[in-house]
mmCIF file of C-alpha atoms in Angstrom:
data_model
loop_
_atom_site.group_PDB
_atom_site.id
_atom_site.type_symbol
_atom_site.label_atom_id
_atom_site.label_comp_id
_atom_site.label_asym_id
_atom_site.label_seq_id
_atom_site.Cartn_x
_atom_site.Cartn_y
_atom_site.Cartn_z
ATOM 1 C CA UNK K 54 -16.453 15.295 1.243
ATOM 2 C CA UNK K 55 -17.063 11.600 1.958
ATOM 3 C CA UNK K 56 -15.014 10.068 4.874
ATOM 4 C CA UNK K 57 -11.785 8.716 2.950
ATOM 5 C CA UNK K 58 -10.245 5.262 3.111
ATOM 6 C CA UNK K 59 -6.519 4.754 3.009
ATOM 7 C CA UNK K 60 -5.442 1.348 2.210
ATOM 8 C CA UNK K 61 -1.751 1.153 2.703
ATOM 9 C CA UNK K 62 1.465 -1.117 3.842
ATOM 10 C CA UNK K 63 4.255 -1.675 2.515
ATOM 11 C CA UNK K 64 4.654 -2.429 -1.555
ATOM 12 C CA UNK K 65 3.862 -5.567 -2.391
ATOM 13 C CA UNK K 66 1.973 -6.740 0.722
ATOM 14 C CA UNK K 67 -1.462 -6.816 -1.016
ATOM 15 C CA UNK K 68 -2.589 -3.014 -1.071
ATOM 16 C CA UNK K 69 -3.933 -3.367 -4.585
ATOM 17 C CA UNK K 70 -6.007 -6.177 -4.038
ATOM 18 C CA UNK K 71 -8.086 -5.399 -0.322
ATOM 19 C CA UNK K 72 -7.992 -1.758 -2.081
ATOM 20 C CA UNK K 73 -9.987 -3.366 -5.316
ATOM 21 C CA UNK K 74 -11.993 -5.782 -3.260
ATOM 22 C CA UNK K 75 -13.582 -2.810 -1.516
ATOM 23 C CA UNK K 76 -13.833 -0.777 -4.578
ATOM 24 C CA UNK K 77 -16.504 -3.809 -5.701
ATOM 25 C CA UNK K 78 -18.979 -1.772 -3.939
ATOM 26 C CA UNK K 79 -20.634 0.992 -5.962
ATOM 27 C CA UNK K 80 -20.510 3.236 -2.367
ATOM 28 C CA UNK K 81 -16.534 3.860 -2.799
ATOM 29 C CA UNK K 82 -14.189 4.671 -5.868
ATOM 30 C CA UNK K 83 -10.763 3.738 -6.099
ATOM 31 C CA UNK K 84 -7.839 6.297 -6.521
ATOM 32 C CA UNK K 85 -4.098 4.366 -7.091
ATOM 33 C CA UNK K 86 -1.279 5.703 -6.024
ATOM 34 C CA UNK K 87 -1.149 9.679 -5.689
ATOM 35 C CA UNK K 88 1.610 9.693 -3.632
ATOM 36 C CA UNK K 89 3.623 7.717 -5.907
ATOM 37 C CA UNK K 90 6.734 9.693 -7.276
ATOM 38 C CA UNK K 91 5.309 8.294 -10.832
ATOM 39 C CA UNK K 92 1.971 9.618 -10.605
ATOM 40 C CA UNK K 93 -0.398 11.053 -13.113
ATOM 41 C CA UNK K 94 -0.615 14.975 -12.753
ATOM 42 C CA UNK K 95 -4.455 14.835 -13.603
ATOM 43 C CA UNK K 96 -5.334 12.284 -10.568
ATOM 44 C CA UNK K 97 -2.838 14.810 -8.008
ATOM 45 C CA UNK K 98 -0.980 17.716 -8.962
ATOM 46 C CA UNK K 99 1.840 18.413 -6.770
ATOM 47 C CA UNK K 100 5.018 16.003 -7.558
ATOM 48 C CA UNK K 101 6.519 13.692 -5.445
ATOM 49 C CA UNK K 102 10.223 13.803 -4.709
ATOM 50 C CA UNK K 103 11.301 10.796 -2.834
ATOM 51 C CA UNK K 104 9.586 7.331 -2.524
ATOM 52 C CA UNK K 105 7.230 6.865 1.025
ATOM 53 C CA UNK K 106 6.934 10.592 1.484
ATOM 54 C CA UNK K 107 5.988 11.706 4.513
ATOM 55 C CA UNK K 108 3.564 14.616 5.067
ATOM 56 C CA UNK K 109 3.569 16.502 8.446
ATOM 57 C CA UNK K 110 2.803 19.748 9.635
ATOM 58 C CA UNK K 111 6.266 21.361 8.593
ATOM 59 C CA UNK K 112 5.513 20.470 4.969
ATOM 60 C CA UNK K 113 1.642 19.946 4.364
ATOM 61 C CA UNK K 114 1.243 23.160 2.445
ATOM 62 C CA UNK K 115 2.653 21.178 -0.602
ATOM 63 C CA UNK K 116 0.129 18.462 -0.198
ATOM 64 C CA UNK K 117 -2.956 19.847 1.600
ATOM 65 C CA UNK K 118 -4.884 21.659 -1.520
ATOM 66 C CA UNK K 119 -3.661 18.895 -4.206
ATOM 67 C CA UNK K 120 -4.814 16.062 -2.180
ATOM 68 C CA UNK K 121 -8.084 17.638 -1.055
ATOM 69 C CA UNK K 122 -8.764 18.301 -4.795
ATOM 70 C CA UNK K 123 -7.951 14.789 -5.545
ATOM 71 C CA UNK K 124 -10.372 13.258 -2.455
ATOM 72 C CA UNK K 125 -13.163 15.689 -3.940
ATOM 73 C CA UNK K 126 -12.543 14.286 -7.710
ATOM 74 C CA UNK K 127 -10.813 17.223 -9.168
ATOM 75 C CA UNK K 128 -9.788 15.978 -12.587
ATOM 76 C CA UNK K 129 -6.976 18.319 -13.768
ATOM 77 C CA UNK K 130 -7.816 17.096 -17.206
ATOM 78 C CA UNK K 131 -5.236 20.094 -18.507
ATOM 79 C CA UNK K 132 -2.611 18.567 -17.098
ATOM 80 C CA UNK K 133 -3.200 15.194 -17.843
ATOM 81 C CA UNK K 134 -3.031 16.158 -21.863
ATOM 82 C CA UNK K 135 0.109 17.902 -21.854
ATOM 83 C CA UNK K 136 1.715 14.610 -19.946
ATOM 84 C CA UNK K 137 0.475 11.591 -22.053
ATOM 85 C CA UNK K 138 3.268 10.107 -23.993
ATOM 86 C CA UNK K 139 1.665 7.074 -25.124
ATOM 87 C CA UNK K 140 -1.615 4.926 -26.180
ATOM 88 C CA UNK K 141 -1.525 3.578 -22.598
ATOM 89 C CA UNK K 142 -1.298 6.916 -20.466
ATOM 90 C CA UNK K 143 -4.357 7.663 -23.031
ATOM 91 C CA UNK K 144 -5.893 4.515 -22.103
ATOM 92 C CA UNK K 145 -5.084 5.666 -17.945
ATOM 93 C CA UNK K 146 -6.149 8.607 -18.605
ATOM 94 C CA UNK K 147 -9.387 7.432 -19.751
ATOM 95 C CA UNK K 148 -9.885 5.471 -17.301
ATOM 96 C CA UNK K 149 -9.096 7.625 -14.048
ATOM 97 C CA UNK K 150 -11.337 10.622 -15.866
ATOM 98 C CA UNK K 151 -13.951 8.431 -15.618
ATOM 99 C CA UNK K 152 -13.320 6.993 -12.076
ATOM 100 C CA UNK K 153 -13.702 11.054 -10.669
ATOM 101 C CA UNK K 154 -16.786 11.606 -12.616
ATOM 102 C CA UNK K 155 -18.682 8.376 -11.483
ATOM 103 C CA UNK K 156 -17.392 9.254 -7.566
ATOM 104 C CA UNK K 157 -18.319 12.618 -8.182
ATOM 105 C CA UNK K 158 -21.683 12.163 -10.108
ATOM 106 C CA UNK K 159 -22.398 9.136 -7.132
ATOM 107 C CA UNK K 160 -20.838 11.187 -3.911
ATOM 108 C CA UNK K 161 -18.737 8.235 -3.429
ATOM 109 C CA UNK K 162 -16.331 7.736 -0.608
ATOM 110 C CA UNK K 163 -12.367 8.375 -2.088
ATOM 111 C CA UNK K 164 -10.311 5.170 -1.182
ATOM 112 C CA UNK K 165 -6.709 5.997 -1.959
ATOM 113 C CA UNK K 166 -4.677 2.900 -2.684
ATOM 114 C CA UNK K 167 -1.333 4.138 -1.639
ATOM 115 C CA UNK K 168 1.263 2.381 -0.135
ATOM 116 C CA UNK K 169 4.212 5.052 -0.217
ATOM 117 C CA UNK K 170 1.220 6.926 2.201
ATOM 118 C CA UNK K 171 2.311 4.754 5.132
ATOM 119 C CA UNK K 172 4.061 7.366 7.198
ATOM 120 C CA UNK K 173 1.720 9.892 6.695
ATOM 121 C CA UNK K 174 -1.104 8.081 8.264
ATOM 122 C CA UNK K 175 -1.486 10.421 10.640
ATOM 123 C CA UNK K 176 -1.555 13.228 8.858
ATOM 124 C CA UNK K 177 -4.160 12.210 6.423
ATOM 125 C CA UNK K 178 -6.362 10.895 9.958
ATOM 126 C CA UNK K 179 -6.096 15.132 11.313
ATOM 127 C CA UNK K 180 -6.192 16.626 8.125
ATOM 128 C CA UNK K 181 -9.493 14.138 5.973
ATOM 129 C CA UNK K 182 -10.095 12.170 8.886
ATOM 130 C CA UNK K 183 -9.468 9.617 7.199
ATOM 131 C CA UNK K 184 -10.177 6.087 8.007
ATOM 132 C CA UNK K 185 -7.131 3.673 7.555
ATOM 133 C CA UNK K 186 -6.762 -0.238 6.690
ATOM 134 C CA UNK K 187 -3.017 -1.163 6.669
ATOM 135 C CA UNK K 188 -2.387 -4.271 5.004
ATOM 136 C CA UNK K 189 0.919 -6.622 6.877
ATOM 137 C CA UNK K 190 2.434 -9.452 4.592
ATOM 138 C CA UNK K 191 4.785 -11.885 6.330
ATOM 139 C CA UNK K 192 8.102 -10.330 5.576
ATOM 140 C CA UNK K 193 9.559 -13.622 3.838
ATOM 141 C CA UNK K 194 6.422 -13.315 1.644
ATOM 142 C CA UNK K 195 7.213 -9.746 0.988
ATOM 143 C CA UNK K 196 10.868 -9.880 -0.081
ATOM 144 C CA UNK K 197 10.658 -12.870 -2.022
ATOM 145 C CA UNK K 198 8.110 -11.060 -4.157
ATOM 146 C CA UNK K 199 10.731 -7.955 -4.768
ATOM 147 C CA UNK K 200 13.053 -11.019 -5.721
ATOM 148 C CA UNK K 201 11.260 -12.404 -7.998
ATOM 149 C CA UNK K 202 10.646 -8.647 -9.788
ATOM 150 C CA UNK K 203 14.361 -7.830 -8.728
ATOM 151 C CA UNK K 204 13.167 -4.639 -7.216
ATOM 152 C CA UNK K 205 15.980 -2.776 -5.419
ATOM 153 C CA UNK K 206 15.002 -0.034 -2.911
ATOM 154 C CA UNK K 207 17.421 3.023 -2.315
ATOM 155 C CA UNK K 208 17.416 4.505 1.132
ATOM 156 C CA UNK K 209 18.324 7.245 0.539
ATOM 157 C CA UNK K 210 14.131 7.912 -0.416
ATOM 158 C CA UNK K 211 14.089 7.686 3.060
ATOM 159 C CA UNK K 212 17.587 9.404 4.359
ATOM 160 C CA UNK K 213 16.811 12.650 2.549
ATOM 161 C CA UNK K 214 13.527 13.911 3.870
ATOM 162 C CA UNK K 215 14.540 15.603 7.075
ATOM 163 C CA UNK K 216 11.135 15.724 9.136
ATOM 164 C CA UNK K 217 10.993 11.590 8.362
ATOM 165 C CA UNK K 218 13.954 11.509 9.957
ATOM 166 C CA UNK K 219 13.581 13.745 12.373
ATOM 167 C CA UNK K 220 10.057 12.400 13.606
ATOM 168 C CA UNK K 221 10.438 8.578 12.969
ATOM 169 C CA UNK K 222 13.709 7.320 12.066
ATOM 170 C CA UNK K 223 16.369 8.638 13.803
ATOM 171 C CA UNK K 224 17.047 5.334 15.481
ATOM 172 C CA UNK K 225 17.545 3.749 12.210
ATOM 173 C CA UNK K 226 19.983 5.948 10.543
ATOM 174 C CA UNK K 227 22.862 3.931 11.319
ATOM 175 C CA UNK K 228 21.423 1.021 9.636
ATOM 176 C CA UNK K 229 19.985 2.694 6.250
ATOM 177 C CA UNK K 230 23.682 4.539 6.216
ATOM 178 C CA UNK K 231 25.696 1.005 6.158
ATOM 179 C CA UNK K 232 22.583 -0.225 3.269
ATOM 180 C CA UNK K 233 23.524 2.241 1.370
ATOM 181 C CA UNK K 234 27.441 2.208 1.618
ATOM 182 C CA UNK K 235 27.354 -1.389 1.424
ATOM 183 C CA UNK K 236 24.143 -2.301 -1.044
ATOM 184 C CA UNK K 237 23.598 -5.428 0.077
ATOM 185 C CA UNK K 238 21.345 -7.791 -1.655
ATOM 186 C CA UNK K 239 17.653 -8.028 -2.035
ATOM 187 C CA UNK K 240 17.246 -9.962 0.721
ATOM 188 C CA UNK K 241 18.993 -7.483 3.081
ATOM 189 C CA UNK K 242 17.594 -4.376 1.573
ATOM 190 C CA UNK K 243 13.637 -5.741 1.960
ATOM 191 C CA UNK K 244 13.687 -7.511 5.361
ATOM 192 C CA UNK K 245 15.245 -3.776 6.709
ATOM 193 C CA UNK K 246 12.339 -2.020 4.728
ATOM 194 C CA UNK K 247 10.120 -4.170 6.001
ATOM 195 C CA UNK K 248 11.026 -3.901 9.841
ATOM 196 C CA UNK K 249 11.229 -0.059 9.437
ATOM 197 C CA UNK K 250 7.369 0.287 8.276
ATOM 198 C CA UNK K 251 6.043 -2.564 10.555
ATOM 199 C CA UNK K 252 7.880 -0.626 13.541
ATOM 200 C CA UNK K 253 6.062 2.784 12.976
ATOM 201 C CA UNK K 254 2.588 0.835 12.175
ATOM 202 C CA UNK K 255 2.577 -0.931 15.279
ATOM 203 C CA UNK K 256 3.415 2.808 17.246
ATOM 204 C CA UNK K 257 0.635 4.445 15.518
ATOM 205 C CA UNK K 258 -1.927 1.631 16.209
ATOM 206 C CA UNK K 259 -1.452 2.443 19.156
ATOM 207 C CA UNK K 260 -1.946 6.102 19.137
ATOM 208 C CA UNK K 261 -4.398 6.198 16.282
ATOM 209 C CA UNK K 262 -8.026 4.853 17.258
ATOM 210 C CA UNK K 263 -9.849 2.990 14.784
ATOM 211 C CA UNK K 264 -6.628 2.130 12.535
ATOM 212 C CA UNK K 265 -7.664 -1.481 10.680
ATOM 213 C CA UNK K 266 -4.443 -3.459 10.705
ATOM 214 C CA UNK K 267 -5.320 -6.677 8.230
ATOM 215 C CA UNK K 268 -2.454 -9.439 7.594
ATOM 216 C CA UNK K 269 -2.913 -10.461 4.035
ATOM 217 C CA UNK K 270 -2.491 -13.641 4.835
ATOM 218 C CA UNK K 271 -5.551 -13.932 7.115
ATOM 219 C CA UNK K 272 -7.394 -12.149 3.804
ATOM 220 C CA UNK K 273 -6.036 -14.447 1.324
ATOM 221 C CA UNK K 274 -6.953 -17.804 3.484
ATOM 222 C CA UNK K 275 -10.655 -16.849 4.305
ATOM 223 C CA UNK K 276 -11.482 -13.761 1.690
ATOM 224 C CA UNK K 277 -14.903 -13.877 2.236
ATOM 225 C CA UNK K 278 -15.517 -13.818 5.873
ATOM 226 C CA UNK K 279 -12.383 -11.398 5.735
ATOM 227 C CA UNK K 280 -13.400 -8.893 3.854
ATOM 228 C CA UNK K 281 -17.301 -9.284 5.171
ATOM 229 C CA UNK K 282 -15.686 -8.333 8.163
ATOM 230 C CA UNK K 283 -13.825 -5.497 7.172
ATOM 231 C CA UNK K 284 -16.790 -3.980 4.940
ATOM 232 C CA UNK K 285 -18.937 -4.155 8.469
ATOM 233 C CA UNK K 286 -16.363 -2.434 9.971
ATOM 234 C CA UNK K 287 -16.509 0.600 6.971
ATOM 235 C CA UNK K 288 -19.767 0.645 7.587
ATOM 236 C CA UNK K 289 -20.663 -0.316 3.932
ATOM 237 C CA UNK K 290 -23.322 -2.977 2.120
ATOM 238 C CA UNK K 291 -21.465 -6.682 1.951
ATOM 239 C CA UNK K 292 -23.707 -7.754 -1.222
ATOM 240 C CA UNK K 293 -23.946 -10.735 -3.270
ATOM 241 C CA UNK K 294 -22.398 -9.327 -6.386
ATOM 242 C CA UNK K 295 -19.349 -7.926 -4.463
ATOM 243 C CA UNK K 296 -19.081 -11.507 -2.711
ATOM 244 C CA UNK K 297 -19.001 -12.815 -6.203
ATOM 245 C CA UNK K 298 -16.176 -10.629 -7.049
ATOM 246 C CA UNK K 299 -13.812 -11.750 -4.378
ATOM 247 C CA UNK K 300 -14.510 -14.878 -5.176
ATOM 248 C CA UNK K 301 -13.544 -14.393 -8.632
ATOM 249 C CA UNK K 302 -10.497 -12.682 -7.658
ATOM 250 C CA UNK K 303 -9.132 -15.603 -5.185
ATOM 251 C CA UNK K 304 -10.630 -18.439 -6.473
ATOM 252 C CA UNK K 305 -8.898 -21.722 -6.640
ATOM 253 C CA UNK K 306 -9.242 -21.890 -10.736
ATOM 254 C CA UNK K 307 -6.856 -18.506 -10.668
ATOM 255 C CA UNK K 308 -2.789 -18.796 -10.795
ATOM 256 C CA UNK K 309 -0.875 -19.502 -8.123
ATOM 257 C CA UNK K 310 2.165 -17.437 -9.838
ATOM 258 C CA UNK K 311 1.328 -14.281 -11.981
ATOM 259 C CA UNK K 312 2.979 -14.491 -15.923
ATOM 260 C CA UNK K 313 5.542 -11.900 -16.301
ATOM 261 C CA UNK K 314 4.810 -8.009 -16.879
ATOM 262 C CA UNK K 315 1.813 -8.546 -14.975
ATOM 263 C CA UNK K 316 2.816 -8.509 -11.499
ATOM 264 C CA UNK K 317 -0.069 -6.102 -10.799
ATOM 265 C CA UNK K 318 -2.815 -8.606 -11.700
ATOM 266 C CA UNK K 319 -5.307 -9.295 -8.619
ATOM 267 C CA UNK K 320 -6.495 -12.760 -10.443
ATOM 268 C CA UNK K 321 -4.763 -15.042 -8.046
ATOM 269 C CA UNK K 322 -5.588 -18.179 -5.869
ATOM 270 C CA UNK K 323 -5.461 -16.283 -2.853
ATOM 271 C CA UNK K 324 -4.842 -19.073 -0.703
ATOM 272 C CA UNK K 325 -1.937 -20.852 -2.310
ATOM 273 C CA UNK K 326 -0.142 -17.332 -2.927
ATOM 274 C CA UNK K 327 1.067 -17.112 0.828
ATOM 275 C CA UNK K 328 3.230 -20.379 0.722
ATOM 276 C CA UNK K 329 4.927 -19.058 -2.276
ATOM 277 C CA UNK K 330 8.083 -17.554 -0.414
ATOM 278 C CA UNK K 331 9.021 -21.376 0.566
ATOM 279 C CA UNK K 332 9.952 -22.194 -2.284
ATOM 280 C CA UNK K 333 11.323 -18.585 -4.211
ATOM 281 C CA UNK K 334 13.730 -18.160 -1.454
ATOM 282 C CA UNK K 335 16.679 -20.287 -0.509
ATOM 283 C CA UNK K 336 17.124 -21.415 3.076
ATOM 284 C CA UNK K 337 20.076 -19.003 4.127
ATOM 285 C CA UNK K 338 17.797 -16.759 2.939
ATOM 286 C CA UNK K 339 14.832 -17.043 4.908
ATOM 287 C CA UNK K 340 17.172 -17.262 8.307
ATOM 288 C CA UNK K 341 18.463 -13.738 7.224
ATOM 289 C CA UNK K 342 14.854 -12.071 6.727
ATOM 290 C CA UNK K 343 14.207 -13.806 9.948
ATOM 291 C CA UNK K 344 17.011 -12.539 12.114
ATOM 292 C CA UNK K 345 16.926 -9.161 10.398
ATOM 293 C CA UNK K 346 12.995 -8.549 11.110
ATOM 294 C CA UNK K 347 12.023 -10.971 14.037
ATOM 295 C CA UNK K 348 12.120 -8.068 16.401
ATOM 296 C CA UNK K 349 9.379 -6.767 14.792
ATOM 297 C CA UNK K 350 7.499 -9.798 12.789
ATOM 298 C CA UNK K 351 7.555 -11.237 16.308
ATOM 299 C CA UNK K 352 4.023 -8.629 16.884
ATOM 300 C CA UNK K 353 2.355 -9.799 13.634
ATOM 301 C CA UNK K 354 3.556 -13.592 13.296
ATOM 302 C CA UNK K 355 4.477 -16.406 15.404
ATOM 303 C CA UNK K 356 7.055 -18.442 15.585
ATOM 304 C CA UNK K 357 5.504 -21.628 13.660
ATOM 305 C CA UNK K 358 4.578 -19.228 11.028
ATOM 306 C CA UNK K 359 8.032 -19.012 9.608
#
């Protein structure tokens, strides 16, 4: 197997986009989401109970085989059949068939776009050794996008896996307990995501050697240099073709705000995107992401950056 790359963060903080960006080059294929709890049996086998799942020792035996089949482009085209349900899990289908061929055909190197993989960094680092680029959006940037898609998270994903708990957080229990008794807003619910996942990413760059930690904001202001950068430090060809493509992508000719339904879209002026929050979210509501994260945000952003 090819060293895997794991591009992860929290939803919505750019994963898809540094994931595709590095997918330009023909040395690496891209694999979305297999540890999301709607993913396709043929691209990973084993199901997914709980949103951000986290795989450790006590439970890898679920995991290990399925995911190793995945990083070596097992297709389980069986599978895959006996699940569509429509013209567009045909068209998927299709599509992620022909991804595993090509990496297989090509020996590519498996880069799993997976943001609900974020606790399990380590696991995949002892297990593939794989090598890891976490992507951190500025947590105003990041909950006004779940505004404007009115996407609720339930914490309970993360109060009913017991080694999560057990090995990460315990200390915020309390917290998640009074989210979920009270469901608070939005607002409330992101900035404490947020703060939860930026906590146990800065602990584990600090254990785990290696670990690329990229703000998107940094990528979306200078893609170019950014992401020459970051394919030097993969170890992979920056060519002119795949410097065309990012320039594509976050070009200045590109919307500034995607059109509804297409929120997964990578065709965006890059640089314009990160002021967006200013004007999505109201005032009050940028103090409360502020107070309820700064602990944290106060490691990836300054002051003046709010």
């Amino acid at each position: 197997m090819r060293r895997p790359i794991l591009v992860t963060g929290v939803h919505r903080s750019g994963t898809t986009w540094v994931g595709k960006m590095i997918a330009a080059s023909p040395q690496v294929t891209y694999i979305s989401e297999p540890l999301n709890v709607h993913h396709r049996p043929g691209v990973m086998r084993a199901p997914v109970s709980h949103w951000y799942k986290y795989i450790c020792e006590d439970n890898q035996d679920e995991y290990l085989k399925p995911l190793q089949d995945t990083l070596e482009y097992r297709y389980r085209l069986g599978a895959e059949i006996r699940a569509l349900k429509s013209a567009k899990d045909f068209g998927r289908m299709l599509r992620d068939l022909t991804w595993f061929m090509q990496g297989k055909f090509n020996s590519t190197r498996p880069l799993l776009k997976d943001p609900f993989a974020v606790f399990s960094i380590p696991w995949f680092v002892e297990q593939f050794n794989t090598q890891i680029i976490v992507l951190v959006r500025h947590p105003a940037g990041f909950v006004s996008s779940l505004k404007k898609l009115s996407w609720d998270f339930d914490f309970e994903d993360l109060l009913q896996q017991e080694y999560l708990m057990r090995d990460l957080l315990s200390d915020y229990k309390p917290e998640m307990e009074a989210v979920v008794k009270t469901n608070p807003n939005l607002v409330e619910q992101g900035a404490l995501l947020w703060k939860i996942v930026y906590d146990i990413i800065d602990r584990y760059r600090q254990s785990i050697p290696g670990m690329i930690v990229l703000r998107h904001e940094d990528m979306a202001k200078e893609p170019e240099v950014e992401f020459r950068k970051l394919y030097d430090q993969l170890g992979m060809r920056f060519t002119r073709k795949i410097e065309m493509i990012i320039d594509k992508s976050s070009s200045e000719k590109n919307p500034v705000e995607l059109a509804r339904g297409r929120q997964h879209s990578i065709q965006l002026y890059s640089e314009e995107t990160i002021k967006n929050w200013k004007s999505r979210l109201l005032p009050g509501e940028i103090e409360k992401i502020f107070q309820i994260t700064r602990p944290i945000a106060d490691r990836y952003y300054h002051p003046g950056e709010w």
